[in-house]
Short mmCIF file of C-alpha atoms and ligand atoms in Angstrom, two decimals:
data_model
loop_
_atom_site.label_atom_id
_atom_site.label_comp_id
_atom_site.label_asym_id
_atom_site.label_seq_id
_atom_site.Cartn_x
_atom_site.Cartn_y
_atom_site.Cartn_z
CA MET A 20 24.74 46.94 -100.31
CA ASN A 21 26.35 49.73 -98.31
CA ILE A 22 24.52 53.07 -98.52
CA ASP A 23 26.93 55.97 -97.98
CA ALA A 24 24.47 58.75 -98.81
CA ILE A 25 20.78 59.34 -99.40
CA ALA A 26 19.69 61.58 -102.28
CA VAL A 27 16.13 62.76 -101.99
CA ASP A 28 13.69 64.94 -103.91
CA ILE A 29 11.56 67.49 -102.02
CA ASP A 30 8.03 67.92 -103.37
CA GLY A 31 5.96 64.76 -103.39
CA THR A 32 8.79 62.75 -101.79
CA ILE A 33 9.59 64.25 -98.38
CA THR A 34 6.42 66.37 -98.56
CA ASP A 35 2.76 65.49 -99.05
CA ASN A 36 0.78 66.59 -102.08
CA LYS A 37 0.30 70.04 -100.53
CA ARG A 38 4.07 70.55 -100.18
CA ARG A 39 3.94 70.13 -96.39
CA LEU A 40 7.03 68.42 -94.94
CA CYS A 41 6.25 64.93 -93.61
CA TYR A 42 7.40 64.29 -90.04
CA SER A 43 8.15 60.67 -90.95
CA ALA A 44 10.69 61.75 -93.59
CA MET A 45 12.29 64.26 -91.24
CA GLU A 46 12.65 61.76 -88.41
CA SER A 47 14.14 59.03 -90.57
CA ILE A 48 16.54 61.40 -92.35
CA ARG A 49 17.77 62.62 -88.93
CA LYS A 50 18.23 59.04 -87.76
CA ALA A 51 20.29 58.30 -90.87
CA GLU A 52 22.40 61.43 -90.24
CA ASP A 53 22.96 60.32 -86.63
CA ALA A 54 24.05 56.93 -87.99
CA GLY A 55 26.60 58.71 -90.22
CA VAL A 56 24.69 58.61 -93.52
CA PRO A 57 24.19 62.13 -94.95
CA THR A 58 21.23 63.22 -97.05
CA ILE A 59 21.60 65.30 -100.21
CA ILE A 60 18.55 67.27 -101.41
CA VAL A 61 17.97 66.95 -105.18
CA THR A 62 15.18 69.27 -106.30
CA GLY A 63 13.63 71.51 -108.91
CA ASN A 64 13.28 74.24 -106.29
CA ILE A 65 15.60 77.24 -106.01
CA VAL A 66 18.86 76.86 -104.10
CA THR A 67 17.87 78.95 -101.05
CA TYR A 68 14.65 76.96 -100.63
CA ALA A 69 16.58 73.71 -100.94
CA TYR A 70 19.27 74.82 -98.50
CA ALA A 71 16.71 75.94 -95.89
CA THR A 72 15.04 72.55 -96.25
CA LEU A 73 18.38 70.80 -95.73
CA VAL A 74 19.17 72.80 -92.59
CA LEU A 75 15.72 72.45 -91.05
CA LEU A 76 15.75 68.72 -91.76
CA GLY A 77 19.06 68.41 -89.97
CA ALA A 78 20.77 67.03 -93.07
CA SER A 79 24.32 67.69 -94.20
CA GLY A 80 24.88 66.34 -97.72
CA GLY A 81 24.37 69.56 -99.68
CA VAL A 82 21.87 70.44 -102.40
CA VAL A 83 21.33 70.02 -106.12
CA SER A 84 18.69 72.59 -107.09
CA GLU A 85 16.90 73.92 -110.20
CA ASN A 86 16.88 70.37 -111.61
CA GLY A 87 20.66 70.31 -111.72
CA GLY A 88 21.45 73.91 -112.68
CA VAL A 89 22.76 74.97 -109.26
CA ILE A 90 24.59 73.14 -106.47
CA PHE A 91 25.61 74.14 -102.96
CA LYS A 92 27.26 72.44 -100.04
CA GLU A 93 28.66 73.95 -96.89
CA ASN A 94 32.46 74.00 -96.81
CA TYR A 95 32.64 73.17 -100.52
CA ASN A 96 33.63 75.62 -103.29
CA ASN A 97 34.56 78.25 -100.66
CA ASN A 98 30.92 78.22 -99.55
CA GLN A 99 29.93 79.69 -102.91
CA ILE A 100 26.82 78.62 -104.81
CA LYS A 101 27.92 76.86 -107.99
CA THR A 102 25.99 77.50 -111.19
CA ILE A 103 26.52 74.59 -113.56
CA VAL A 104 25.00 76.08 -116.70
CA ASP A 105 24.22 79.54 -118.08
CA ARG A 106 20.77 80.89 -118.94
CA THR A 107 21.34 81.46 -122.66
CA TYR A 108 18.81 78.95 -124.00
CA VAL A 109 16.33 79.33 -121.15
CA THR A 110 16.29 83.11 -121.62
CA ALA A 111 15.79 82.61 -125.35
CA ALA A 112 12.89 80.25 -124.56
CA ASP A 113 11.40 82.94 -122.30
CA GLU A 114 11.59 85.48 -125.11
CA HIS A 115 9.92 83.05 -127.51
CA LEU A 116 7.17 82.23 -124.99
CA LYS A 117 6.54 85.92 -124.25
CA GLU A 118 5.70 86.34 -127.94
CA THR A 119 3.62 83.22 -128.39
CA LEU A 120 1.78 83.26 -125.04
CA GLY A 121 1.31 87.02 -124.76
CA PRO A 122 -0.20 88.04 -121.36
CA LYS A 123 -0.41 84.36 -120.37
CA PHE A 124 3.37 84.43 -119.85
CA ASP A 125 3.25 86.84 -116.90
CA LYS A 126 0.05 85.28 -115.61
CA HIS A 127 1.50 81.80 -115.24
CA ILE A 128 5.23 82.37 -114.59
CA SER A 129 6.23 81.31 -111.07
CA ASN A 130 6.81 84.01 -108.46
CA ASP A 131 10.20 82.50 -107.58
CA ASN A 132 11.41 82.95 -111.12
CA MET A 133 13.29 86.15 -110.26
CA TYR A 134 15.53 84.06 -108.00
CA ARG A 135 16.18 81.34 -110.54
CA LEU A 136 19.68 81.33 -111.95
CA THR A 137 19.27 78.70 -114.67
CA GLU A 138 15.59 77.78 -115.17
CA SER A 139 12.18 79.26 -115.87
CA VAL A 140 9.22 77.82 -114.03
CA PHE A 141 5.48 78.08 -114.63
CA TYR A 142 2.61 77.30 -112.30
CA LYS A 143 0.43 74.40 -113.29
CA THR A 144 -2.35 76.88 -114.02
CA ILE A 145 -1.03 76.48 -117.58
CA THR A 146 -0.72 73.00 -119.12
CA LYS A 147 2.43 71.32 -120.36
CA LYS A 148 0.73 71.03 -123.75
CA GLU A 149 0.14 74.80 -123.89
CA LEU A 150 3.81 75.40 -123.14
CA GLU A 151 4.84 72.81 -125.75
CA GLU A 152 2.64 74.56 -128.31
CA GLY A 153 4.03 77.92 -127.22
CA LEU A 154 7.53 76.61 -127.84
CA GLU A 155 6.76 75.42 -131.37
CA GLY A 156 9.22 76.95 -133.82
CA PHE A 157 11.68 77.88 -131.04
CA GLU A 158 15.16 77.99 -132.53
CA TYR A 159 16.83 76.06 -129.67
CA LEU A 160 14.08 73.60 -128.86
CA ASP A 161 16.59 70.73 -128.80
CA LYS A 162 18.61 72.55 -126.12
CA ILE A 163 15.88 72.61 -123.49
CA GLU A 164 13.81 70.12 -121.52
CA LEU A 165 10.27 70.66 -120.27
CA TYR A 166 9.57 68.86 -116.99
CA ASP A 167 6.32 68.38 -115.13
CA SER A 168 7.35 67.82 -111.51
CA GLY A 169 3.73 67.31 -110.52
CA PHE A 170 3.90 70.68 -108.77
CA ALA A 171 5.21 73.02 -111.50
CA LEU A 172 6.43 73.09 -115.11
CA HIS A 173 10.15 73.64 -115.58
CA VAL A 174 12.02 74.90 -118.63
CA THR A 175 15.50 73.51 -118.01
CA ASP A 176 18.73 73.60 -120.01
CA LYS A 177 19.38 70.10 -121.35
CA ARG A 178 23.08 70.29 -120.54
CA VAL A 179 22.14 69.60 -116.92
CA ASN A 180 19.69 67.41 -115.05
CA LYS A 181 19.32 66.15 -111.49
CA GLY A 182 21.45 63.11 -112.34
CA SER A 183 24.44 64.80 -113.95
CA SER A 184 24.70 67.39 -111.17
CA LEU A 185 24.25 64.88 -108.34
CA LYS A 186 27.01 62.79 -109.91
CA TYR A 187 29.19 65.90 -110.14
CA LEU A 188 28.60 66.85 -106.49
CA CYS A 189 29.17 63.30 -105.28
CA HIS A 190 32.40 63.07 -107.24
CA GLU A 191 33.58 66.37 -105.72
CA ILE A 192 32.85 65.22 -102.16
CA GLY A 193 34.08 61.67 -102.61
CA ILE A 194 30.84 59.66 -102.60
CA ASP A 195 30.52 56.74 -105.01
CA MET A 196 27.19 56.86 -106.89
CA ASN A 197 26.99 53.07 -106.55
CA ASN A 198 26.53 53.60 -102.82
CA VAL A 199 23.84 56.27 -103.08
CA MET A 200 20.17 55.54 -102.42
CA ALA A 201 18.05 57.92 -104.53
CA MET A 202 14.36 58.57 -103.88
CA GLY A 203 11.84 60.48 -105.96
CA ASP A 204 8.26 60.80 -107.19
CA SER A 205 8.12 62.25 -110.69
CA GLU A 206 9.59 62.61 -114.17
CA ASN A 207 12.25 65.14 -113.17
CA ASP A 208 13.69 62.48 -110.83
CA GLU A 209 14.35 59.85 -113.50
CA ALA A 210 17.81 61.20 -114.28
CA PHE A 211 19.13 61.01 -110.72
CA LEU A 212 17.59 57.66 -109.90
CA LYS A 213 19.31 56.34 -113.01
CA GLU A 214 22.73 57.36 -111.67
CA ALA A 215 22.29 55.85 -108.20
CA GLY A 216 23.15 52.35 -107.00
CA MET A 217 19.78 52.03 -105.27
CA LYS A 218 16.71 53.53 -106.98
CA VAL A 219 13.62 54.03 -104.87
CA ALA A 220 10.19 55.31 -105.93
CA VAL A 221 7.79 56.41 -103.20
CA GLY A 222 4.32 54.84 -103.35
CA ASN A 223 2.74 57.92 -104.94
CA ALA A 224 5.38 58.11 -107.71
CA GLU A 225 4.52 58.20 -111.40
CA ASP A 226 4.43 54.82 -113.12
CA SER A 227 7.36 55.71 -115.40
CA LEU A 228 9.57 56.25 -112.33
CA LYS A 229 8.32 53.10 -110.62
CA LYS A 230 9.16 51.10 -113.73
CA ASN A 231 12.81 52.13 -113.48
CA SER A 232 13.21 51.58 -109.74
CA ASP A 233 14.81 48.81 -107.70
CA TYR A 234 12.31 49.30 -104.91
CA ILE A 235 8.79 50.70 -104.90
CA CYS A 236 7.61 51.81 -101.47
CA THR A 237 4.35 50.46 -100.13
CA ASN A 238 3.85 53.82 -98.46
CA SER A 239 3.49 57.24 -100.05
CA TYR A 240 5.35 60.53 -99.59
CA GLY A 241 7.40 60.81 -96.36
CA ASP A 242 6.15 57.49 -95.08
CA GLY A 243 7.73 55.90 -98.16
CA VAL A 244 11.01 57.68 -97.43
CA LYS A 245 10.91 56.37 -93.87
CA GLU A 246 10.14 52.86 -95.13
CA ALA A 247 13.14 52.82 -97.48
CA ILE A 248 15.55 54.36 -94.95
CA GLU A 249 14.55 51.81 -92.31
CA LYS A 250 14.83 48.96 -94.80
CA PHE A 251 18.11 49.85 -96.51
CA VAL A 252 20.04 52.31 -94.32
CA LEU A 253 19.38 51.88 -90.61
O1 PGA B 311 10.21 72.43 -108.06
C1 PGA B 311 9.27 71.64 -108.31
O2 PGA B 311 8.42 71.85 -109.18
C2 PGA B 311 9.19 70.35 -107.58
O3 PGA B 311 10.29 70.17 -106.80
P1 PGA B 311 10.94 68.72 -106.58
O4 PGA B 311 11.87 68.51 -107.71
O5 PGA B 311 11.62 68.88 -105.25
O6 PGA B 311 9.82 67.74 -106.53
MG1 MG B 312 9.08 65.77 -106.63
#
């Protein structure tokens, strides 16, 4: 199978469990770039964080950020950041959670939330269950998704996910999803692995993701990324 592009998650995939970039991932992604295979970052992080990661990695495929809410690629869309969905339901969820959680809302909301265009994110100092309970009775509960990335809890508009927005970006730049190798570690990656021709779970990935993968890496984190790139791309 010909791999035309690599799509890779950030936290827990090209980083270790402390969010530190793995040299092994960086080196292998650069080798793939040098061999003409671009890498696209597909993340729950904000667009500026994702873009800085892309540049520092030496990758060129563009970014899908905020779990699909925002995309950016150099020389695409007049170099403008593209917001795929509005904040209507996420803002309504925030309002609901402010009422039900009280002071816990401000205590646990992520410090990068002010930069988020489409999502709300909470630190894992609050549990997913507490957020689910806080969202009970929310008028638009069926319009939002609650993801645990392993690193944070995301309230995301259901009209987007990492898969739908990666597919959109790839269509725009002329890459066939059948020729994309996608790599991730957690539940917010399921949607984009599903869309890709080659689905790879790094060794530390959640069982649910491993179950739906074509290849499970022997190695964890960046070493898993390196393993898959060497096996399928280089
Ligand atoms: O933003 C997060 O919580 C995790 O980011 P990721 O999707 O790159 O793993
Ligand atoms: Mg991750």
